[in-house]
Coordinates of C-alpha atoms and ligand atoms in Angstrom, one line a residue:
M27 CA 0.5 31.5 -0.8
A28 CA -0.3 28.5 1.3
Q29 CA 1.5 25.2 0.7
S30 CA 0.9 22.2 1.6
V31 CA 3.1 20.5 5.1
K32 CA 5.9 19.2 4.3
G33 CA 5.9 15.6 3.2
M34 CA 2.1 15.9 2.9
R35 CA 1.0 15.9 -1.0
D36 CA -1.7 16.7 -2.9
L37 CA -3.1 13.8 -5.2
F38 CA -4.7 14.5 -8.6
G39 CA -4.1 13.4 -12.0
T40 CA -2.4 10.6 -13.2
E41 CA -1.0 9.8 -10.0
L42 CA -4.5 9.5 -8.2
R43 CA -5.8 7.4 -11.3
W44 CA -3.2 5.0 -10.3
F45 CA -3.9 5.1 -7.0
Q46 CA -7.6 4.6 -7.9
H47 CA -6.6 1.4 -10.2
I48 CA -4.4 0.0 -7.4
E49 CA -7.1 0.4 -4.8
E50 CA -10.0 -1.3 -7.2
T51 CA -7.1 -4.1 -8.3
A52 CA -6.5 -4.8 -4.1
R53 CA -10.4 -5.0 -3.9
R54 CA -10.8 -7.2 -6.6
V55 CA -8.2 -9.4 -5.9
F56 CA -8.5 -9.5 -2.3
G57 CA -12.5 -10.4 -2.3
R58 CA -11.4 -13.4 -4.5
H59 CA -9.6 -14.6 -1.1
G60 CA -12.1 -13.7 1.2
Y61 CA -10.7 -10.7 2.9
G62 CA -12.8 -8.2 3.9
E63 CA -12.5 -4.5 4.9
I64 CA -11.8 -3.4 8.1
R65 CA -10.7 1.1 8.8
T66 CA -9.8 2.0 12.1
P67 CA -9.0 5.7 12.8
I68 CA -6.1 7.6 12.3
L69 CA -5.9 8.6 16.4
E70 CA -4.5 5.4 18.7
E71 CA -3.6 6.0 22.1
L72 CA 0.1 6.2 22.4
D73 CA 0.1 2.7 24.1
V74 CA -1.1 0.7 20.7
F75 CA 2.2 1.8 18.7
K76 CA 4.8 1.3 21.8
R77 CA 3.3 -2.1 22.9
S78 CA 3.5 -3.6 19.8
V79 CA 5.7 -1.8 16.8
G80 CA 8.0 -1.5 20.5
E81 CA 9.8 1.2 22.3
S82 CA 13.1 0.2 20.6
S83 CA 12.1 0.6 16.5
D84 CA 13.0 4.0 15.1
I85 CA 8.5 4.3 14.2
V86 CA 7.9 5.0 17.7
N87 CA 11.5 6.5 19.0
K88 CA 11.3 9.2 16.7
E89 CA 9.3 8.8 14.0
M90 CA 5.7 9.5 15.7
Y91 CA 3.3 12.1 15.0
E92 CA 2.3 12.4 18.8
F93 CA 0.3 14.7 21.0
T94 CA -2.0 15.5 23.8
D95 CA -5.5 16.2 23.1
K96 CA -7.8 18.8 24.4
G97 CA -8.9 16.0 27.2
G98 CA -5.4 15.3 28.5
R99 CA -4.9 11.9 26.0
Q100 CA -1.9 11.0 24.9
V101 CA -2.5 10.3 21.2
V102 CA -0.8 9.2 17.9
M103 CA -1.5 9.6 14.0
R104 CA -1.3 5.9 13.2
P105 CA 2.3 5.6 11.7
E106 CA 1.3 1.8 10.6
N107 CA -2.2 0.1 10.3
T108 CA -1.4 -3.6 11.8
A109 CA -1.8 -2.2 15.3
G110 CA -5.0 -0.6 14.9
V111 CA -6.2 -3.6 13.3
V112 CA -5.4 -6.1 16.3
R113 CA -6.5 -2.9 18.5
A114 CA -10.1 -3.1 17.0
A115 CA -10.3 -6.8 16.2
I116 CA -9.9 -7.6 20.1
Q117 CA -12.1 -4.9 21.1
H118 CA -14.9 -5.7 19.3
K119 CA -14.1 -9.4 20.0
L120 CA -13.7 -10.4 16.5
L121 CA -11.3 -13.2 16.9
N122 CA -13.0 -15.1 19.7
S123 CA -13.9 -18.1 17.7
S124 CA -11.5 -20.5 16.4
D125 CA -12.5 -19.3 12.6
P126 CA -9.7 -17.6 10.3
V127 CA -10.2 -13.7 10.5
L128 CA -9.2 -12.0 7.1
F129 CA -9.1 -8.3 6.8
Y130 CA -7.7 -6.0 4.7
Y131 CA -7.5 -2.0 4.6
I132 CA -6.3 1.1 2.5
G133 CA -5.3 4.2 4.7
Q134 CA -3.2 7.0 5.1
Q135 CA -0.2 6.4 7.6
F136 CA 1.9 9.1 9.3
R137 CA 5.7 8.9 9.9
Y138 CA 8.1 11.6 10.3
E139 CA 10.6 10.7 8.5
R140 CA 13.5 12.1 6.5
M141 CA 12.0 13.1 2.7
Q142 CA 13.4 10.5 -0.2
T143 CA 11.8 9.7 -3.2
G144 CA 9.0 7.5 -2.4
R145 CA 9.0 8.4 1.2
Y146 CA 6.4 10.6 2.4
R147 CA 5.2 12.1 6.3
Q148 CA 1.9 11.3 5.2
F149 CA 1.8 8.3 2.9
W150 CA -0.6 5.3 2.3
Q151 CA -0.6 1.6 2.9
I152 CA -2.7 -1.1 1.4
G153 CA -2.4 -4.2 3.8
A154 CA -3.8 -7.7 4.4
E155 CA -3.9 -9.2 7.6
S156 CA -4.8 -12.9 8.3
F157 CA -5.9 -13.9 11.9
G158 CA -6.0 -17.2 13.5
V159 CA -4.0 -19.9 11.7
A160 CA -0.4 -20.3 12.1
T161 CA 0.6 -23.2 9.6
P162 CA 3.1 -22.1 6.7
E163 CA 0.3 -22.6 4.6
S164 CA -1.7 -19.8 5.7
E165 CA 1.6 -17.6 4.2
A166 CA 2.0 -19.1 1.8
E167 CA -2.1 -18.4 0.7
S168 CA -1.4 -14.4 1.8
L169 CA 1.8 -14.3 -0.4
L170 CA 0.1 -15.7 -3.5
M171 CA -2.7 -13.2 -3.1
L172 CA 0.1 -10.3 -2.9
H173 CA 1.6 -12.2 -5.9
S174 CA -1.8 -12.1 -8.0
F175 CA -2.0 -8.3 -6.9
L176 CA 1.3 -7.4 -7.8
T177 CA 1.0 -9.6 -10.9
E178 CA -2.7 -8.1 -12.1
L179 CA -1.1 -4.6 -11.9
G180 CA 1.6 -5.7 -14.6
L181 CA 4.9 -5.4 -12.2
K182 CA 7.8 -7.8 -13.0
N183 CA 11.4 -7.3 -11.4
L184 CA 10.0 -8.4 -8.0
T185 CA 12.5 -10.0 -5.4
F186 CA 10.4 -11.8 -2.4
S187 CA 13.1 -11.6 0.4
I188 CA 12.1 -13.6 3.1
N189 CA 13.7 -15.0 6.8
S190 CA 12.7 -16.1 9.9
V191 CA 13.4 -14.3 13.3
G192 CA 12.9 -16.9 15.4
T193 CA 10.6 -16.8 18.5
P194 CA 11.3 -15.0 21.6
E195 CA 12.1 -18.7 23.4
S196 CA 14.4 -19.4 20.4
R197 CA 16.4 -15.9 20.5
P198 CA 18.2 -15.7 23.5
A199 CA 20.5 -18.9 21.5
F200 CA 21.1 -16.6 18.6
H201 CA 21.2 -13.2 21.0
A202 CA 24.2 -14.6 23.0
A203 CA 26.1 -16.0 19.6
F204 CA 25.4 -12.3 18.1
R205 CA 26.6 -10.2 21.2
A206 CA 29.6 -12.3 21.5
F207 CA 30.5 -11.6 17.6
F208 CA 29.3 -7.5 18.3
A209 CA 32.1 -7.8 21.4
A210 CA 34.8 -8.7 19.4
R211 CA 34.2 -5.5 16.9
E212 CA 32.0 -3.4 18.6
A213 CA 34.3 -0.2 18.0
Q214 CA 33.4 -0.8 14.2
F215 CA 29.4 -0.2 14.9
C216 CA 27.6 3.0 15.3
E217 CA 26.3 4.6 18.7
D218 CA 23.0 3.9 17.8
C219 CA 23.9 0.1 17.6
H220 CA 25.8 0.3 20.8
R221 CA 22.4 0.9 22.2
R222 CA 20.5 -2.0 20.0
I223 CA 22.7 -4.3 21.0
E224 CA 21.1 -3.9 24.8
T225 CA 17.8 -3.2 24.1
N226 CA 17.1 -5.5 21.0
P227 CA 20.0 -7.2 18.7
L228 CA 18.2 -7.7 16.2
R229 CA 18.0 -4.3 15.4
V230 CA 21.6 -4.1 14.4
L231 CA 21.3 -6.0 11.2
D232 CA 18.5 -3.6 10.0
C233 CA 21.0 -0.7 10.9
K234 CA 21.1 2.0 7.5
N235 CA 25.0 2.9 8.3
E236 CA 27.2 1.8 5.6
K237 CA 30.1 0.8 8.1
C238 CA 27.4 -1.1 10.1
Q239 CA 26.7 -3.0 7.6
A240 CA 30.3 -3.8 6.1
A241 CA 31.2 -4.8 10.5
L242 CA 28.4 -7.4 10.2
E243 CA 30.4 -9.2 7.4
G244 CA 30.4 -13.0 9.0
H245 CA 27.5 -12.5 11.5
P246 CA 25.9 -15.5 13.0
V247 CA 22.3 -16.5 11.1
I248 CA 19.5 -16.8 12.9
T249 CA 18.2 -19.2 10.5
D250 CA 21.1 -21.0 12.1
H251 CA 19.9 -20.5 16.1
L252 CA 15.8 -21.7 15.4
D253 CA 14.0 -24.2 17.9
E254 CA 12.5 -27.0 15.9
A255 CA 9.1 -26.2 15.4
S256 CA 10.5 -22.8 14.0
A257 CA 12.9 -24.6 11.5
K258 CA 10.7 -26.8 10.2
H259 CA 8.1 -23.9 9.7
H260 CA 10.8 -21.9 7.1
A261 CA 11.7 -25.1 5.7
R262 CA 7.9 -25.9 4.9
L263 CA 7.4 -22.2 3.6
K264 CA 10.6 -22.6 1.3
V265 CA 9.1 -25.7 -0.5
L266 CA 5.4 -24.3 -0.8
L267 CA 6.7 -20.9 -2.2
T268 CA 9.2 -23.2 -4.4
E269 CA 6.3 -25.2 -5.6
L270 CA 4.1 -22.1 -6.3
G271 CA 6.9 -20.4 -8.3
I272 CA 7.3 -17.4 -6.0
P273 CA 10.7 -16.3 -7.1
F274 CA 12.1 -15.5 -3.1
E275 CA 15.6 -15.3 -1.8
E276 CA 16.8 -15.5 1.8
N277 CA 18.5 -12.6 3.5
P278 CA 19.4 -13.6 6.8
R279 CA 19.6 -9.7 7.8
L280 CA 16.2 -9.4 7.1
V281 CA 14.6 -8.2 10.8
R282 CA 12.1 -5.6 9.8
G283 CA 11.8 -2.5 11.4
L284 CA 8.8 -3.2 13.6
D285 CA 9.1 -5.2 16.9
Y286 CA 6.2 -7.8 16.8
Y287 CA 7.3 -10.3 14.2
T288 CA 7.9 -13.8 15.1
R289 CA 9.2 -16.3 12.4
T290 CA 8.5 -15.4 9.2
A291 CA 9.4 -11.8 8.2
F292 CA 9.6 -10.9 4.3
E293 CA 9.7 -7.6 2.2
V294 CA 9.5 -7.3 -1.4
L295 CA 12.0 -5.2 -3.5
S296 CA 11.5 -3.6 -6.8
S297 CA 14.7 -3.2 -8.8
D298 CA 12.6 0.1 -10.3
L299 CA 12.4 1.8 -7.1
G300 CA 15.9 2.7 -6.3
A301 CA 17.9 3.2 -3.0
Q302 CA 17.0 -0.1 -2.1
S303 CA 13.6 0.8 -0.6
A304 CA 11.2 -2.0 0.1
L305 CA 8.2 -2.0 -1.7
L306 CA 6.0 -3.6 0.5
G307 CA 6.8 -5.9 3.9
G308 CA 5.0 -7.9 6.6
G309 CA 5.6 -11.2 8.2
R310 CA 4.3 -13.0 11.2
Y311 CA 3.2 -11.8 14.4
D312 CA 1.5 -14.4 16.6
L313 CA 2.1 -12.7 20.1
L314 CA 1.1 -9.4 19.2
V315 CA -3.1 -10.0 19.6
K316 CA -2.5 -11.7 23.1
H317 CA 0.3 -9.1 24.3
L318 CA -2.3 -6.4 23.5
G319 CA -4.9 -7.8 25.8
G320 CA -6.8 -10.6 23.3
P321 CA -6.8 -14.1 22.8
D322 CA -3.9 -16.3 22.0
V323 CA -4.3 -16.0 18.2
P324 CA -1.8 -16.4 15.8
A325 CA -1.7 -13.8 12.7
F326 CA 0.2 -13.2 9.1
G327 CA 0.0 -9.8 7.0
W328 CA 1.7 -7.1 5.1
A329 CA 1.6 -3.8 4.4
I330 CA 2.7 -2.4 0.6
G331 CA 3.5 1.4 0.0
L332 CA 0.6 2.5 -2.0
D333 CA 2.8 5.8 -2.9
R334 CA 5.9 3.9 -4.1
L335 CA 3.8 1.3 -6.2
A336 CA 1.9 3.9 -7.8
M337 CA 5.4 5.5 -8.5
V338 CA 6.9 2.6 -10.1
L339 CA 3.7 1.5 -12.0
Q340 CA 4.0 5.3 -13.3
Q341 CA 7.7 4.7 -14.3
V342 CA 7.0 1.1 -16.1
R343 CA 3.3 1.7 -17.8
G344 CA 3.0 5.0 -18.0
E345 CA -0.3 6.3 -17.7
A346 CA -2.9 4.9 -15.7
P347 CA -5.5 2.4 -17.6
H348 CA -8.7 4.5 -17.5
S349 CA -11.6 6.1 -20.1
T350 CA -12.1 9.6 -20.8
P351 CA -16.1 11.0 -21.7
A352 CA -17.3 12.1 -24.2
L353 CA -18.1 16.1 -24.6
L354 CA -21.8 17.0 -25.9
I355 CA -21.5 20.7 -27.4
P356 CA -24.6 22.4 -27.9
L357 CA -24.8 25.7 -30.3
G358 CA -27.3 27.8 -30.4
D359 CA -30.1 28.6 -27.7
R360 CA -32.9 26.2 -28.5
A361 CA -30.2 23.4 -28.4
T362 CA -28.7 24.1 -25.2
L363 CA -32.0 23.0 -23.5
E364 CA -32.2 20.2 -25.9
A365 CA -28.4 19.0 -25.0
L366 CA -29.5 19.0 -21.5
K367 CA -32.1 16.9 -21.6
L368 CA -30.0 14.4 -24.2
A369 CA -27.1 14.4 -21.3
R370 CA -29.5 13.4 -18.7
N371 CA -30.6 10.3 -20.9
L372 CA -27.3 9.5 -21.3
W373 CA -26.3 10.6 -17.6
D374 CA -29.4 7.8 -16.7
A375 CA -28.2 5.0 -19.1
G376 CA -24.9 5.0 -17.9
V377 CA -23.1 6.7 -20.5
A378 CA -19.7 9.2 -19.3
L379 CA -20.4 12.7 -20.8
Q380 CA -19.2 16.0 -19.9
L381 CA -21.8 18.8 -20.9
E382 CA -19.9 22.1 -22.2
T383 CA -22.6 24.7 -20.4
R384 CA -20.5 28.1 -21.2
G385 CA -22.2 28.8 -24.1
G386 CA -20.5 30.7 -27.1
A387 CA -18.0 29.9 -29.5
L388 CA -17.4 25.9 -31.0
K389 CA -13.6 26.7 -31.2
K390 CA -13.1 27.5 -27.8
A391 CA -15.6 24.2 -26.8
M392 CA -13.3 22.3 -29.3
A393 CA -9.4 23.9 -27.9
S394 CA -10.9 22.4 -24.4
A395 CA -11.8 18.9 -26.0
N396 CA -8.5 19.0 -26.7
R397 CA -6.5 19.9 -23.4
L398 CA -8.9 17.4 -21.7
G399 CA -7.8 14.6 -24.1
I400 CA -11.4 14.1 -25.0
R401 CA -11.7 11.8 -27.7
T402 CA -15.2 12.1 -28.7
V403 CA -17.1 15.4 -29.0
L404 CA -20.7 15.0 -30.0
I405 CA -22.1 18.9 -31.5
L406 CA -25.7 19.3 -31.1
G407 CA -27.0 22.5 -33.2
D408 CA -29.7 23.4 -34.8
G409 CA -29.1 21.7 -38.1
E410 CA -29.0 18.6 -36.1
L411 CA -31.9 19.2 -34.2
E412 CA -33.9 19.5 -37.4
G413 CA -32.9 16.2 -38.8
G414 CA -32.8 14.2 -35.3
T415 CA -29.2 13.9 -35.2
V416 CA -26.0 14.8 -33.6
T417 CA -22.9 15.6 -35.5
V418 CA -19.8 13.1 -33.8
K419 CA -16.1 14.2 -34.1
H420 CA -13.6 11.9 -33.4
M421 CA -10.7 13.7 -32.0
A422 CA -7.9 11.1 -33.2
T423 CA -8.6 11.1 -36.7
G424 CA -10.7 14.1 -37.5
E425 CA -13.1 12.2 -38.8
Q426 CA -16.8 13.4 -38.7
E427 CA -20.0 11.6 -39.0
S428 CA -23.5 11.7 -38.1
W429 CA -25.6 9.3 -35.6
P430 CA -29.0 9.3 -35.2
L431 CA -30.2 11.1 -31.5
G432 CA -31.9 7.5 -30.8
E433 CA -29.2 5.7 -31.3
V434 CA -25.8 7.7 -28.9
A435 CA -26.5 6.5 -25.8
S436 CA -25.8 2.9 -27.3
R437 CA -23.0 3.9 -29.8
L438 CA -21.1 5.5 -26.9
A439 CA -21.4 2.6 -25.2
S440 CA -20.2 0.3 -27.9
R441 CA -17.1 2.6 -28.0
Ligands
HAM5 P1 6.6 -1.2 7.0 O1 7.8 -1.7 6.6 O2 7.0 -0.3 8.3 O3 5.5 -2.5 7.7 O4 5.7 -0.7 6.2 C1 5.7 -1.1 4.9 C2 5.4 -0.5 3.9 O5 4.7 0.9 3.9 C3 6.7 -0.1 3.1 O6 7.6 -1.0 2.7 C4 6.8 1.0 2.4 O7 6.1 0.7 1.2 C5 5.7 2.2 3.0 N1 5.9 2.7 3.9 C6 6.7 3.0 4.8 N2 6.9 4.1 5.2 C7 6.8 4.9 4.4 C8 6.8 6.4 4.0 N3 7.3 7.2 5.2 N4 6.4 6.6 2.6 C9 5.9 5.8 2.0 N5 6.0 4.8 2.3 C10 6.2 4.1 3.2 C11 4.4 -2.3 8.5 O8 3.9 -0.9 8.5 C12 3.3 -3.2 8.7 N6 2.6 -2.6 9.6 C13 3.3 -4.5 7.8 C14 2.8 -5.2 8.5 C15 1.6 -5.7 8.2 N7 3.2 -6.6 9.1 C16 2.3 -7.5 9.1 N8 1.0 -7.1 8.8

C-alpha cells in the first residue's frame, strides 16, 4: 500500500478543522489591521533563497528541496515565504511608492529536516509582512496584531522573546568582541561553530549543541555593541511593548536561523510545545528588498507554524469550534423524492444538512448519524408527508418532536 512521503502529511478531521479555524481567525484579524493577502508560487529560483535566507544558514545549506527542472533551471520548493513575497513585490513594482504595504500569506513550505514533534518536511506557515516603515511603532502594530490573533485563538502561556541583531555597520564591533571570546575557549565549540565563526559569528549563538550553549556562558552581548540609532530603536520598542502590555523577555542569544534580519529579531515560545520549539519567529529586514534588486524599503514581519499552532490548540482546547449538519432520512419511495425537494429548499435557504440517500432501514441510518456526531435527525415518512410535518430527533437527549414542514428552515437555523 502506498504511503505519503516521509515528513508530508494528509490533513483531515479534527486537525484540519483547527487549520480552518486558525485560517479564518487570521483572515479576520489581519483584515482588521489592513493587511491584504498575497500568494506566491511554491517554486522559486535557487538564487532567491541563497541571497536572502543566506548561504550560511542551515536552511540553504542542508534543508532545501532543490532540483533542476526540465528547462535546466535550478529551482527550490520554498523553505519559507518572506523571500518569495519580496521577490514578487519587486517584480510587480508594489513597493515603488512611499506608501506602507501590508501583506499576509498562508501556505505550504518545504524543508528537508529531521522529523520530530511539530516538525515536518512539508509544513504550513501563516505570515505577515509590513513594508515601507522603519519605526519601532510599525513593529508594535505588527506584534499587537499577532497578539490579538493568538489571544482570539485562546492561547495563553506565551513568551515573546526579543533581541536586536544590529546592522551590518554595528556588527563588526560585536564580531570582534565575540571572536576574541570564542578564541579563548575554541576547543569547547563544535566543528560547525568553527565554520560559523568564520562565515557568520552570530550563528554560533544559535547552535543547538548543548556543549556550545554551555561554552557560551558569559558571551559578549550584541545589544551592548549597537550603534546609537539601533540602540534607541530597541529601547523604544521595549517601552511600547511594556505600555501595550505585551509580555516579553530579552534573549541575547536569539539571532534566528535566517540571515536577512537587522535590528529587531523575535520569537514566541509556547510552554505547551515542548522541545524548546518556537511557535513563530520574525523580525526586521530593512536591507532585503534592496539586496534582491528592489527599492530601498524597510520591512518587518513574522511567520507562525500552522502545524505547531494547531497541535498546541488541540492539546489545550480539544475539538475545534465547528457545527455539524442535520441529517434528513427519508423512509419509503414517495418520501425519497419529497426529501430531495425539501433538502434543496433547505440548502438554498443556507441550512447545513446531510441527506441520507442509501434507502433502506432507519436503524442503519441512525447508526451512521451516531458515528458522524449528528445532533439533529429529521425523519420524513408516509405519516409525516400526510400531516405536512417532519419528525425531529435530538440525538443528545433522545427527545422527539414534530415540526411543520414550513418551519424546518427557520427552526434549524435558530438552533
Ligand atoms: P522561521 O523561524 O524559519 O522563520 O519559521 C517560522 C515558523 O515556521 C517557525 O517558528 C515554526 O513554527 C515554523 N516552522 C519552521 N520549520 C518548520 C518545520 N520543519 N515544521 C513545522 N513548522 C516549521 C521564517 O520562515 C521567516 N520567513 C519568518 C519571517 C517572516 N521573518 C520575517 N518575516
